[in-house]
């Protein structure tokens, strides 16, 4: 199993990395969502799970998860945050509240991976994010911003979604 850990706090990345390595996972890490999207964009088949902090500078982990739910729905995402009050109560994004124990982390990873294997889809969430992305892309094009090509640029989509949310 290969896991991408995304958190702007080096200490958190270190703790999560060590726990996952001990559990036998291969671990990649980035300190922001843009770098994570670059990894995902350029090596699409290598990842089995993304673990992301929700509150980070630049593109938030929530936007990262939203973009992945639309463009990479087969890639499970586990969110972690110390700010759980920021989430809507019916959010379908699996959430691990900080601080957490290593056993809670590993249990959450197992639960998310099991959920992904069972083929659980987040169709409503995907449709909502897709509508927001399309509206943001249309607004950007009407302002003269050009999207690079027919291929989807995940980072550009995340920036559009982040900007459309006013974050």
PDB file of N, CA, C and O in Angstrom, residues 33-74:
ATOM      1  N   UNK A  33      -1.218  21.084  -0.504  1.00  0.00           N
ATOM      2  CA  UNK A  33      -2.121  20.412  -1.437  1.00  0.00           C
ATOM      3  C   UNK A  33      -1.644  20.531  -2.884  1.00  0.00           C
ATOM      4  O   UNK A  33      -1.843  19.608  -3.677  1.00  0.00           O
ATOM      5  N   UNK A  34      -1.037  21.652  -3.252  1.00  0.00           N
ATOM      6  CA  UNK A  34      -0.545  21.802  -4.626  1.00  0.00           C
ATOM      7  C   UNK A  34       0.498  20.746  -4.949  1.00  0.00           C
ATOM      8  O   UNK A  34       0.453  20.123  -6.012  1.00  0.00           O
ATOM      9  N   UNK A  35       1.454  20.542  -4.054  1.00  0.00           N
ATOM     10  CA  UNK A  35       2.473  19.516  -4.263  1.00  0.00           C
ATOM     11  C   UNK A  35       1.834  18.127  -4.319  1.00  0.00           C
ATOM     12  O   UNK A  35       2.238  17.277  -5.121  1.00  0.00           O
ATOM     13  N   UNK A  36       0.823  17.898  -3.480  1.00  0.00           N
ATOM     14  CA  UNK A  36       0.122  16.614  -3.493  1.00  0.00           C
ATOM     15  C   UNK A  36      -0.555  16.381  -4.846  1.00  0.00           C
ATOM     16  O   UNK A  36      -0.488  15.283  -5.404  1.00  0.00           O
ATOM     17  N   UNK A  37      -1.193  17.417  -5.370  1.00  0.00           N
ATOM     18  CA  UNK A  37      -1.860  17.279  -6.665  1.00  0.00           C
ATOM     19  C   UNK A  37      -0.861  17.011  -7.784  1.00  0.00           C
ATOM     20  O   UNK A  37      -1.160  16.271  -8.719  1.00  0.00           O
ATOM     21  N   UNK A  38       0.318  17.590  -7.684  1.00  0.00           N
ATOM     22  CA  UNK A  38       1.367  17.306  -8.677  1.00  0.00           C
ATOM     23  C   UNK A  38       1.764  15.832  -8.621  1.00  0.00           C
ATOM     24  O   UNK A  38       1.913  15.186  -9.656  1.00  0.00           O
ATOM     25  N   UNK A  39       1.951  15.292  -7.417  1.00  0.00           N
ATOM     26  CA  UNK A  39       2.285  13.880  -7.268  1.00  0.00           C
ATOM     27  C   UNK A  39       1.176  13.017  -7.864  1.00  0.00           C
ATOM     28  O   UNK A  39       1.431  12.090  -8.639  1.00  0.00           O
ATOM     29  N   UNK A  40      -0.048  13.335  -7.525  1.00  0.00           N
ATOM     30  CA  UNK A  40      -1.197  12.556  -7.994  1.00  0.00           C
ATOM     31  C   UNK A  40      -1.340  12.668  -9.503  1.00  0.00           C
ATOM     32  O   UNK A  40      -1.615  11.681 -10.191  1.00  0.00           O
ATOM     33  N   UNK A  41      -1.136  13.859 -10.053  1.00  0.00           N
ATOM     34  CA  UNK A  41      -1.273  14.093 -11.492  1.00  0.00           C
ATOM     35  C   UNK A  41      -0.226  13.314 -12.285  1.00  0.00           C
ATOM     36  O   UNK A  41      -0.538  12.743 -13.321  1.00  0.00           O
ATOM     37  N   UNK A  42       1.005  13.278 -11.780  1.00  0.00           N
ATOM     38  CA  UNK A  42       2.092  12.702 -12.562  1.00  0.00           C
ATOM     39  C   UNK A  42       2.325  11.217 -12.324  1.00  0.00           C
ATOM     40  O   UNK A  42       2.968  10.567 -13.145  1.00  0.00           O
ATOM     41  N   UNK A  43       1.844  10.683 -11.235  1.00  0.00           N
ATOM     42  CA  UNK A  43       1.975   9.255 -10.945  1.00  0.00           C
ATOM     43  C   UNK A  43       0.623   8.706 -10.521  1.00  0.00           C
ATOM     44  O   UNK A  43       0.428   8.311  -9.376  1.00  0.00           O
ATOM     45  N   UNK A  44      -0.334   8.676 -11.447  1.00  0.00           N
ATOM     46  CA  UNK A  44      -1.712   8.371 -11.062  1.00  0.00           C
ATOM     47  C   UNK A  44      -1.956   6.971 -10.510  1.00  0.00           C
ATOM     48  O   UNK A  44      -2.857   6.783  -9.727  1.00  0.00           O
ATOM     49  N   UNK A  45      -1.152   5.988 -10.873  1.00  0.00           N
ATOM     50  CA  UNK A  45      -1.449   4.639 -10.438  1.00  0.00           C
ATOM     51  C   UNK A  45      -0.742   4.197  -9.182  1.00  0.00           C
ATOM     52  O   UNK A  45      -0.997   3.125  -8.672  1.00  0.00           O
ATOM     53  N   UNK A  46       0.149   5.018  -8.650  1.00  0.00           N
ATOM     54  CA  UNK A  46       0.984   4.548  -7.556  1.00  0.00           C
ATOM     55  C   UNK A  46       0.348   4.675  -6.181  1.00  0.00           C
ATOM     56  O   UNK A  46       0.789   4.052  -5.244  1.00  0.00           O
ATOM     57  N   UNK A  47      -0.702   5.466  -6.019  1.00  0.00           N
ATOM     58  CA  UNK A  47      -1.253   5.724  -4.690  1.00  0.00           C
ATOM     59  C   UNK A  47      -2.468   4.861  -4.375  1.00  0.00           C
ATOM     60  O   UNK A  47      -3.310   4.620  -5.235  1.00  0.00           O
ATOM     61  N   UNK A  48      -2.552   4.472  -3.099  1.00  0.00           N
ATOM     62  CA  UNK A  48      -3.700   3.717  -2.607  1.00  0.00           C
ATOM     63  C   UNK A  48      -4.548   4.530  -1.645  1.00  0.00           C
ATOM     64  O   UNK A  48      -5.694   4.177  -1.385  1.00  0.00           O
ATOM     65  N   UNK A  49      -3.979   5.621  -1.098  1.00  0.00           N
ATOM     66  CA  UNK A  49      -4.680   6.406  -0.093  1.00  0.00           C
ATOM     67  C   UNK A  49      -4.005   7.770   0.032  1.00  0.00           C
ATOM     68  O   UNK A  49      -2.780   7.868  -0.076  1.00  0.00           O
ATOM     69  N   UNK A  50      -4.814   8.804   0.267  1.00  0.00           N
ATOM     70  CA  UNK A  50      -4.303  10.134   0.594  1.00  0.00           C
ATOM     71  C   UNK A  50      -4.808  10.476   1.989  1.00  0.00           C
ATOM     72  O   UNK A  50      -6.004  10.354   2.272  1.00  0.00           O
ATOM     73  N   UNK A  51      -3.888  10.886   2.860  1.00  0.00           N
ATOM     74  CA  UNK A  51      -4.247  11.381   4.187  1.00  0.00           C
ATOM     75  C   UNK A  51      -3.880  12.856   4.194  1.00  0.00           C
ATOM     76  O   UNK A  51      -2.719  13.205   3.980  1.00  0.00           O
ATOM     77  N   UNK A  52      -4.861  13.726   4.400  1.00  0.00           N
ATOM     78  CA  UNK A  52      -4.600  15.157   4.314  1.00  0.00           C
ATOM     79  C   UNK A  52      -5.145  15.927   5.503  1.00  0.00           C
ATOM     80  O   UNK A  52      -6.223  15.621   6.017  1.00  0.00           O
ATOM     81  N   UNK A  53      -4.367  16.923   5.910  1.00  0.00           N
ATOM     82  CA  UNK A  53      -4.858  17.896   6.869  1.00  0.00           C
ATOM     83  C   UNK A  53      -5.892  18.746   6.133  1.00  0.00           C
ATOM     84  O   UNK A  53      -5.769  18.965   4.921  1.00  0.00           O
ATOM     85  N   UNK A  54      -6.883  19.226   6.819  1.00  0.00           N
ATOM     86  CA  UNK A  54      -7.899  20.052   6.166  1.00  0.00           C
ATOM     87  C   UNK A  54      -7.514  21.518   6.111  1.00  0.00           C
ATOM     88  O   UNK A  54      -7.806  22.203   5.139  1.00  0.00           O
ATOM     89  N   UNK A  55      -6.860  22.010   7.152  1.00  0.00           N
ATOM     90  CA  UNK A  55      -6.544  23.438   7.226  1.00  0.00           C
ATOM     91  C   UNK A  55      -5.056  23.625   6.941  1.00  0.00           C
ATOM     92  O   UNK A  55      -4.212  23.267   7.754  1.00  0.00           O
ATOM     93  N   UNK A  56      -4.784  24.142   5.742  1.00  0.00           N
ATOM     94  CA  UNK A  56      -3.407  24.407   5.313  1.00  0.00           C
ATOM     95  C   UNK A  56      -3.391  25.704   4.524  1.00  0.00           C
ATOM     96  O   UNK A  56      -4.413  26.093   3.954  1.00  0.00           O
ATOM     97  N   UNK A  57      -2.239  26.360   4.463  1.00  0.00           N
ATOM     98  CA  UNK A  57      -2.133  27.552   3.615  1.00  0.00           C
ATOM     99  C   UNK A  57      -2.349  27.183   2.145  1.00  0.00           C
ATOM    100  O   UNK A  57      -2.063  26.065   1.734  1.00  0.00           O
ATOM    101  N   UNK A  58      -2.846  28.115   1.373  1.00  0.00           N
ATOM    102  CA  UNK A  58      -3.081  27.846  -0.047  1.00  0.00           C
ATOM    103  C   UNK A  58      -4.332  27.012  -0.228  1.00  0.00           C
ATOM    104  O   UNK A  58      -5.376  27.271   0.366  1.00  0.00           O
ATOM    105  N   UNK A  59      -4.210  25.989  -1.028  1.00  0.00           N
ATOM    106  CA  UNK A  59      -5.340  25.094  -1.288  1.00  0.00           C
ATOM    107  C   UNK A  59      -5.579  24.249  -0.038  1.00  0.00           C
ATOM    108  O   UNK A  59      -4.673  23.600   0.474  1.00  0.00           O
ATOM    109  N   UNK A  60      -6.808  24.250   0.436  1.00  0.00           N
ATOM    110  CA  UNK A  60      -7.127  23.500   1.656  1.00  0.00           C
ATOM    111  C   UNK A  60      -7.229  22.004   1.359  1.00  0.00           C
ATOM    112  O   UNK A  60      -7.422  21.584   0.221  1.00  0.00           O
ATOM    113  N   UNK A  61      -7.121  21.223   2.421  1.00  0.00           N
ATOM    114  CA  UNK A  61      -7.307  19.783   2.292  1.00  0.00           C
ATOM    115  C   UNK A  61      -8.729  19.427   1.890  1.00  0.00           C
ATOM    116  O   UNK A  61      -8.968  18.422   1.224  1.00  0.00           O
ATOM    117  N   UNK A  62      -9.673  20.271   2.275  1.00  0.00           N
ATOM    118  CA  UNK A  62     -11.063  20.046   1.885  1.00  0.00           C
ATOM    119  C   UNK A  62     -11.224  20.190   0.379  1.00  0.00           C
ATOM    120  O   UNK A  62     -11.905  19.385  -0.273  1.00  0.00           O
ATOM    121  N   UNK A  63     -10.572  21.186  -0.207  1.00  0.00           N
ATOM    122  CA  UNK A  63     -10.607  21.358  -1.666  1.00  0.00           C
ATOM    123  C   UNK A  63      -9.866  20.206  -2.343  1.00  0.00           C
ATOM    124  O   UNK A  63     -10.337  19.663  -3.341  1.00  0.00           O
ATOM    125  N   UNK A  64      -8.730  19.812  -1.792  1.00  0.00           N
ATOM    126  CA  UNK A  64      -7.993  18.665  -2.329  1.00  0.00           C
ATOM    127  C   UNK A  64      -8.895  17.436  -2.384  1.00  0.00           C
ATOM    128  O   UNK A  64      -9.002  16.770  -3.416  1.00  0.00           O
ATOM    129  N   UNK A  65      -9.582  17.151  -1.295  1.00  0.00           N
ATOM    130  CA  UNK A  65     -10.482  15.996  -1.241  1.00  0.00           C
ATOM    131  C   UNK A  65     -11.617  16.140  -2.249  1.00  0.00           C
ATOM    132  O   UNK A  65     -12.016  15.164  -2.898  1.00  0.00           O
ATOM    133  N   UNK A  66     -12.145  17.353  -2.394  1.00  0.00           N
ATOM    134  CA  UNK A  66     -13.226  17.578  -3.352  1.00  0.00           C
ATOM    135  C   UNK A  66     -12.793  17.341  -4.780  1.00  0.00           C
ATOM    136  O   UNK A  66     -13.508  16.705  -5.572  1.00  0.00           O
ATOM    137  N   UNK A  67     -11.617  17.842  -5.150  1.00  0.00           N
ATOM    138  CA  UNK A  67     -11.099  17.635  -6.502  1.00  0.00           C
ATOM    139  C   UNK A  67     -10.877  16.142  -6.751  1.00  0.00           C
ATOM    140  O   UNK A  67     -11.238  15.616  -7.801  1.00  0.00           O
ATOM    141  N   UNK A  68     -10.313  15.456  -5.772  1.00  0.00           N
ATOM    142  CA  UNK A  68     -10.079  14.019  -5.942  1.00  0.00           C
ATOM    143  C   UNK A  68     -11.382  13.239  -6.024  1.00  0.00           C
ATOM    144  O   UNK A  68     -11.468  12.247  -6.752  1.00  0.00           O
ATOM    145  N   UNK A  69     -12.417  13.676  -5.304  1.00  0.00           N
ATOM    146  CA  UNK A  69     -13.696  12.967  -5.359  1.00  0.00           C
ATOM    147  C   UNK A  69     -14.312  13.022  -6.748  1.00  0.00           C
ATOM    148  O   UNK A  69     -15.058  12.134  -7.144  1.00  0.00           O
ATOM    149  N   UNK A  70     -13.969  14.062  -7.511  1.00  0.00           N
ATOM    150  CA  UNK A  70     -14.494  14.196  -8.872  1.00  0.00           C
ATOM    151  C   UNK A  70     -13.578  13.524  -9.887  1.00  0.00           C
ATOM    152  O   UNK A  70     -14.029  12.739 -10.724  1.00  0.00           O
ATOM    153  N   UNK A  71     -12.280  13.827  -9.812  1.00  0.00           N
ATOM    154  CA  UNK A  71     -11.368  13.385 -10.861  1.00  0.00           C
ATOM    155  C   UNK A  71     -10.648  12.084 -10.552  1.00  0.00           C
ATOM    156  O   UNK A  71     -10.098  11.461 -11.447  1.00  0.00           O
ATOM    157  N   UNK A  72     -10.625  11.676  -9.299  1.00  0.00           N
ATOM    158  CA  UNK A  72     -10.015  10.405  -8.903  1.00  0.00           C
ATOM    159  C   UNK A  72     -10.870   9.728  -7.835  1.00  0.00           C
ATOM    160  O   UNK A  72     -10.424   9.472  -6.720  1.00  0.00           O
ATOM    161  N   UNK A  73     -12.136   9.427  -8.139  1.00  0.00           N
ATOM    162  CA  UNK A  73     -13.038   8.890  -7.112  1.00  0.00           C
ATOM    163  C   UNK A  73     -12.602   7.537  -6.554  1.00  0.00           C
ATOM    164  O   UNK A  73     -13.033   7.158  -5.470  1.00  0.00           O
ATOM    165  N   UNK A  74     -11.747   6.833  -7.266  1.00  0.00           N
ATOM    166  CA  UNK A  74     -11.273   5.531  -6.782  1.00  0.00           C
ATOM    167  C   UNK A  74     -10.172   5.676  -5.725  1.00  0.00           C
ATOM    168  O   UNK A  74      -9.814   4.708  -5.060  1.00  0.00           O
TER     169      UNK A  74
END
